Backbone as CSV, one residue per row, in Angstrom:
resi,resn,N_x,N_y,N_z,CA_x,CA_y,CA_z,C_x,C_y,C_z
1,LEU,6.411,3.925,13.427,6.823,2.645,12.942,7.428,1.378,14.395
2,ARG,7.362,0.531,13.263,7.216,-0.556,14.224,9.052,-1.761,13.897
3,PHE,9.860,-2.291,15.041,10.332,-3.529,14.226,9.914,-4.368,14.582
4,SER,9.754,-5.589,13.697,10.108,-7.330,14.266,11.281,-8.075,13.907
5,CYS,12.318,-8.088,15.367,13.331,-8.812,14.771,12.964,-9.572,14.882
6,ARG,13.248,-10.432,13.700,11.899,-12.619,13.865,13.480,-13.133,14.277
7,ARG,14.147,-13.355,13.541,15.566,-14.370,13.644,16.788,-13.959,13.045
8,GLY,17.177,-15.265,13.404,18.639,-15.149,13.916,18.907,-15.341,15.225
9,GLY,21.028,-14.700,14.624,21.355,-14.740,16.601,21.672,-16.418,16.905
10,GLY,21.541,-15.920,18.436,21.869,-17.410,19.122,23.304,-17.312,19.143
11,LEU,23.715,-18.454,19.603,24.730,-19.520,19.826,25.881,-19.864,18.423
12,VAL,26.751,-19.469,17.730,27.319,-19.438,17.465,28.343,-20.084,17.273
13,GLN,29.410,-21.075,16.624,30.701,-20.914,16.913,31.840,-20.386,15.834
14,VAL,32.693,-20.366,16.396,33.991,-19.091,15.764,33.764,-19.514,14.315
15,GLY,34.071,-18.748,13.444,34.120,-18.518,11.816,32.785,-19.436,11.184
16,GLY,31.366,-19.012,11.767,30.089,-19.667,11.561,29.631,-18.861,10.837
17,SER,28.183,-19.084,10.948,27.694,-17.730,10.377,26.142,-17.629,10.769
18,THR,25.234,-16.313,10.863,24.072,-16.518,11.231,23.804,-15.164,10.476
19,ARG,22.428,-15.208,10.278,21.514,-14.163,9.673,20.162,-13.282,10.708
20,LEU,20.596,-12.110,10.830,19.302,-11.109,10.994,18.743,-10.598,10.791
21,SER,17.503,-10.291,10.674,16.270,-9.812,9.949,15.602,-8.718,11.023
22,CYS,14.688,-8.161,10.635,14.129,-7.656,11.364,13.557,-7.289,9.944
23,ALA,11.911,-6.586,10.114,10.796,-6.323,10.008,10.187,-5.361,10.125
24,VAL,10.014,-4.084,9.315,9.959,-2.473,9.675,8.634,-2.571,8.856
25,SER,7.692,-2.061,9.327,6.497,-1.048,9.243,6.456,0.187,9.672
26,GLY,5.499,0.495,8.563,4.973,2.102,9.051,6.359,2.850,8.378
27,PHE,7.304,2.146,7.515,8.443,2.913,6.474,8.045,3.276,5.707
28,THR,8.854,4.066,4.944,8.945,4.644,3.135,10.012,4.432,3.686
29,TRP,9.952,4.003,1.793,11.508,3.080,1.913,11.632,4.406,0.963
30,ASP,11.540,5.300,0.076,12.611,6.486,-0.748,12.563,7.654,0.716
31,ASP,12.758,7.886,1.293,13.387,8.603,2.283,13.900,7.754,3.726
32,TYR,14.990,7.496,3.925,16.124,6.962,5.304,16.793,6.521,5.295
33,ALA,17.099,6.568,6.385,18.692,6.213,6.677,18.176,4.359,8.227
34,ILE,18.953,4.053,7.184,19.063,2.094,8.019,20.182,1.356,8.522
35,GLY,20.518,0.663,9.331,22.124,-0.241,9.877,21.541,-0.826,11.200
36,TRP,22.533,-1.814,11.279,22.626,-2.490,12.289,23.572,-1.856,13.681
37,PHE,23.428,-2.322,14.299,24.242,-1.498,15.241,25.093,-2.863,16.478
38,ARG,25.760,-3.121,17.158,25.159,-3.670,18.271,25.728,-2.922,19.570
39,GLN,26.083,-3.723,20.299,26.202,-3.305,21.978,27.132,-4.233,22.437
40,ALA,28.252,-4.914,23.186,28.960,-5.697,23.463,28.862,-5.449,25.375
41,PRO,28.799,-5.932,26.643,28.787,-5.280,27.380,30.042,-4.950,28.337
42,GLY,29.169,-3.217,28.782,30.379,-2.392,29.377,30.427,-1.952,28.066
43,GLU,30.266,-2.015,26.495,30.169,-1.036,25.884,29.436,-0.048,25.376
44,GLU,29.515,1.339,24.846,28.684,1.623,23.527,28.912,0.912,22.769
45,ARG,26.701,1.632,22.265,26.821,0.932,20.952,27.584,1.105,19.905
46,GLU,27.699,0.576,19.129,28.375,0.972,17.562,27.574,0.432,15.907
47,GLY,28.176,1.421,15.319,27.554,1.105,14.254,28.295,-0.313,13.384
48,VAL,27.607,-0.963,13.106,28.326,-1.974,11.896,27.975,-1.702,10.485
49,ALA,27.301,-1.073,10.221,26.094,-1.433,8.799,25.572,-0.367,8.294
50,CYS,25.357,0.516,7.514,24.009,1.294,7.688,23.488,1.770,6.193
51,ILE,22.947,2.188,6.228,22.468,2.824,4.542,21.159,4.028,4.603
52,SER,21.610,5.212,3.349,21.184,6.222,3.806,21.015,6.836,2.246
53,THR,19.308,6.930,1.867,19.094,7.475,1.034,20.090,8.919,0.556
54,GLU,20.631,9.443,1.563,20.775,10.718,1.591,22.149,10.422,0.465
55,SER,22.921,9.195,0.724,24.076,9.006,0.125,23.976,7.570,-0.788
56,GLY,22.684,6.589,-0.353,22.562,5.697,-1.308,23.394,4.079,-1.606
57,SER,24.810,4.461,-0.572,25.781,3.449,-0.540,25.373,2.618,0.533
58,THR,26.063,1.847,1.194,26.441,1.267,2.091,27.903,1.498,3.059
59,PHE,27.262,1.958,4.344,28.596,2.094,5.288,29.316,0.522,6.035
60,TYR,30.189,0.065,6.405,30.563,-0.397,6.159,31.830,-0.330,8.213
61,ASP,31.579,-0.942,8.800,32.853,-0.902,9.789,33.722,-1.905,9.257
62,ASP,34.830,-0.668,9.856,36.230,-1.959,9.256,35.868,-3.687,9.945
63,SER,35.124,-3.119,11.405,35.457,-4.728,11.706,33.840,-5.887,11.118
64,ALA,33.631,-4.823,10.295,32.118,-5.969,9.513,32.857,-5.813,7.706
65,LYS,33.469,-5.382,7.413,34.077,-5.125,5.923,34.421,-6.942,5.552
66,GLY,33.949,-6.796,4.811,34.563,-8.479,4.023,33.990,-9.732,4.478
67,ARG,32.968,-9.671,5.837,32.419,-10.747,6.498,30.780,-10.343,6.480
68,PHE,30.528,-9.108,7.509,29.023,-8.426,7.204,28.847,-8.039,5.654
69,THR,26.886,-8.291,5.818,26.671,-7.894,4.160,25.190,-7.102,4.972
70,MET,24.838,-5.841,4.772,23.241,-5.484,4.884,22.796,-5.379,3.664
71,SER,21.550,-6.481,3.840,20.329,-6.385,2.612,18.975,-5.702,3.246
72,VAL,18.885,-4.617,2.054,17.372,-4.591,2.207,15.993,-4.853,0.901
73,ASP,15.464,-5.633,1.443,14.122,-6.114,0.594,12.330,-5.412,1.300
74,SER,12.211,-4.398,0.521,11.689,-3.082,0.840,10.563,-3.491,0.108
75,ALA,9.926,-4.731,-0.726,8.984,-6.012,-1.608,8.794,-6.104,0.299
76,LYS,9.097,-6.781,0.715,8.805,-7.448,2.036,9.140,-6.582,3.665
77,ASN,9.552,-5.367,3.230,9.775,-4.307,4.459,11.291,-4.881,5.349
78,THR,11.366,-5.745,4.812,12.467,-6.232,5.675,14.761,-6.552,5.625
79,VAL,14.833,-5.885,6.562,16.118,-5.824,6.807,17.116,-7.310,7.194
80,PHE,17.661,-6.872,6.003,19.044,-7.706,6.900,19.965,-7.984,7.668
81,LEU,21.118,-8.396,7.786,22.497,-8.579,7.822,22.799,-10.045,8.301
82,GLN,23.663,-10.327,7.339,24.295,-12.149,7.105,25.018,-11.066,8.038
83,LEU,25.911,-12.550,9.026,27.335,-12.706,9.491,28.043,-13.463,8.948
84,ASN,29.201,-13.237,8.298,30.008,-14.288,7.871,31.248,-14.386,9.218
85,SER,31.870,-15.660,9.010,33.559,-15.593,9.705,33.583,-15.172,10.589
86,LEU,32.434,-15.533,11.899,32.676,-14.709,13.086,33.195,-14.732,13.563
87,LYS,33.473,-14.223,14.724,34.512,-13.695,16.055,34.586,-13.724,17.289
88,PRO,34.740,-13.979,17.980,34.176,-13.992,20.077,34.091,-12.651,19.849
89,GLU,34.337,-11.948,19.547,34.602,-10.150,19.800,33.644,-10.070,18.788
90,ASP,33.278,-10.481,17.752,31.264,-10.228,17.302,30.523,-10.501,17.954
91,THR,30.730,-11.511,19.640,29.600,-11.240,20.343,28.855,-9.903,20.812
92,ALA,27.557,-9.410,20.847,26.675,-8.345,21.467,25.375,-8.226,20.972
93,VAL,24.612,-7.741,21.449,23.184,-7.540,21.306,22.951,-6.430,19.999
94,TYR,22.875,-7.420,18.690,22.536,-6.520,17.848,21.154,-5.410,17.315
95,TYR,21.138,-4.512,17.080,19.726,-3.500,17.401,19.848,-3.264,15.666
96,CYS,18.671,-3.104,15.275,18.470,-2.700,14.106,17.451,-0.961,14.423
97,GLY,18.132,0.123,13.567,17.683,1.018,13.743,17.483,1.780,13.195
98,SER,17.502,3.357,12.909,16.355,3.707,11.457,15.980,5.170,11.486
99,ARG,15.644,6.206,10.781,15.137,7.254,10.575,14.084,7.424,9.303
100,ARG,13.606,8.109,9.265,12.683,9.386,8.235,13.710,9.668,8.027
101,ALA,13.817,10.756,6.705,13.954,12.413,6.385,15.381,11.799,7.079
102,PRO,16.489,11.881,6.179,17.514,11.747,7.466,18.167,12.631,6.308
103,TYR,19.608,13.371,7.179,20.242,13.850,6.524,21.303,14.462,6.205
104,TYR,22.013,13.444,6.597,23.020,12.752,5.534,23.728,11.401,5.787
105,SER,24.431,10.542,5.502,25.280,9.948,4.758,24.822,8.231,5.986
106,GLY,25.226,6.651,5.462,25.274,6.035,6.450,26.645,5.948,7.217
107,THR,27.336,6.525,6.801,28.532,6.537,7.812,28.206,7.762,8.917
108,PHE,27.642,8.732,8.206,27.683,9.394,9.401,26.927,8.980,11.101
109,TYR,25.225,8.131,10.176,24.557,7.385,11.242,24.836,6.427,12.268
110,CYS,26.158,4.758,11.027,27.098,4.609,11.925,27.737,4.821,12.379
111,ALA,28.609,6.498,12.520,29.249,7.328,13.650,28.396,8.015,15.115
112,TYR,26.996,7.947,14.779,27.046,8.438,15.380,24.814,8.462,15.510
113,PRO,25.025,6.676,16.311,23.884,5.816,16.831,22.615,7.101,17.188
114,ASN,23.185,8.034,17.982,22.016,8.572,18.642,20.645,9.316,17.005
115,GLY,21.804,9.616,16.224,20.719,9.936,15.111,19.788,9.500,14.347
116,MET,20.006,7.971,15.264,18.381,7.508,14.980,17.413,7.442,15.835
117,ASP,15.821,7.604,14.879,15.101,6.908,15.683,14.406,6.738,16.574
118,TYR,14.773,5.485,15.425,13.818,4.546,15.880,14.706,3.242,16.281
119,TRP,14.340,2.186,17.607,15.242,0.925,17.357,13.826,-0.224,17.559
120,GLY,14.822,-0.876,17.031,14.263,-3.115,17.399,14.948,-3.223,18.748
121,LYS,14.418,-4.343,19.306,14.891,-5.083,19.838,15.547,-5.731,19.636
122,GLY,16.732,-5.682,20.334,18.030,-6.580,20.277,18.124,-7.910,20.492
123,THR,18.939,-8.353,19.154,19.205,-9.963,19.090,20.566,-10.007,19.819
124,LEU,20.111,-11.444,20.283,22.103,-11.227,21.131,22.476,-12.600,20.306
125,VAL,23.500,-11.732,20.119,24.641,-13.352,19.113,25.643,-13.537,19.564
126,THR,26.028,-14.870,20.544,27.111,-15.274,21.089,28.207,-16.115,20.246
127,VAL,29.898,-15.627,19.798,30.608,-16.173,19.631,30.907,-17.389,20.403
128,SER,31.159,-18.687,20.189,32.136,-19.724,21.267,32.891,-20.030,20.300
129,SER,34.370,-19.917,21.535,34.957,-21.048,20.743,35.440,-22.981,21.243
């Protein structure tokens, strides 16, 4: 399984938007869990948005609800995270994580990032005022 996080991130002004994307190869799109996570300096990695074929619905952390949208384009083997209305506290390195054959829901995997088996390289998002 390979990730290629190709676009997005960088320096964004408060209230601005950016879109992160990760291309995934070697992945089966009928039995998976995949999500976006972030890690701020000195903090633990936390789940932002996750989906699992066990539940079928996308879980969003409270900090992301109404502002971030995760989407999957299985035809292009790409996962996206649209970030809108960015705040300084959104500054972090964002990672895409996944696993095959999930046992639990997206809610679980966002709460327990160690449940993911594969990780892409992080993308730094800096929100500046």
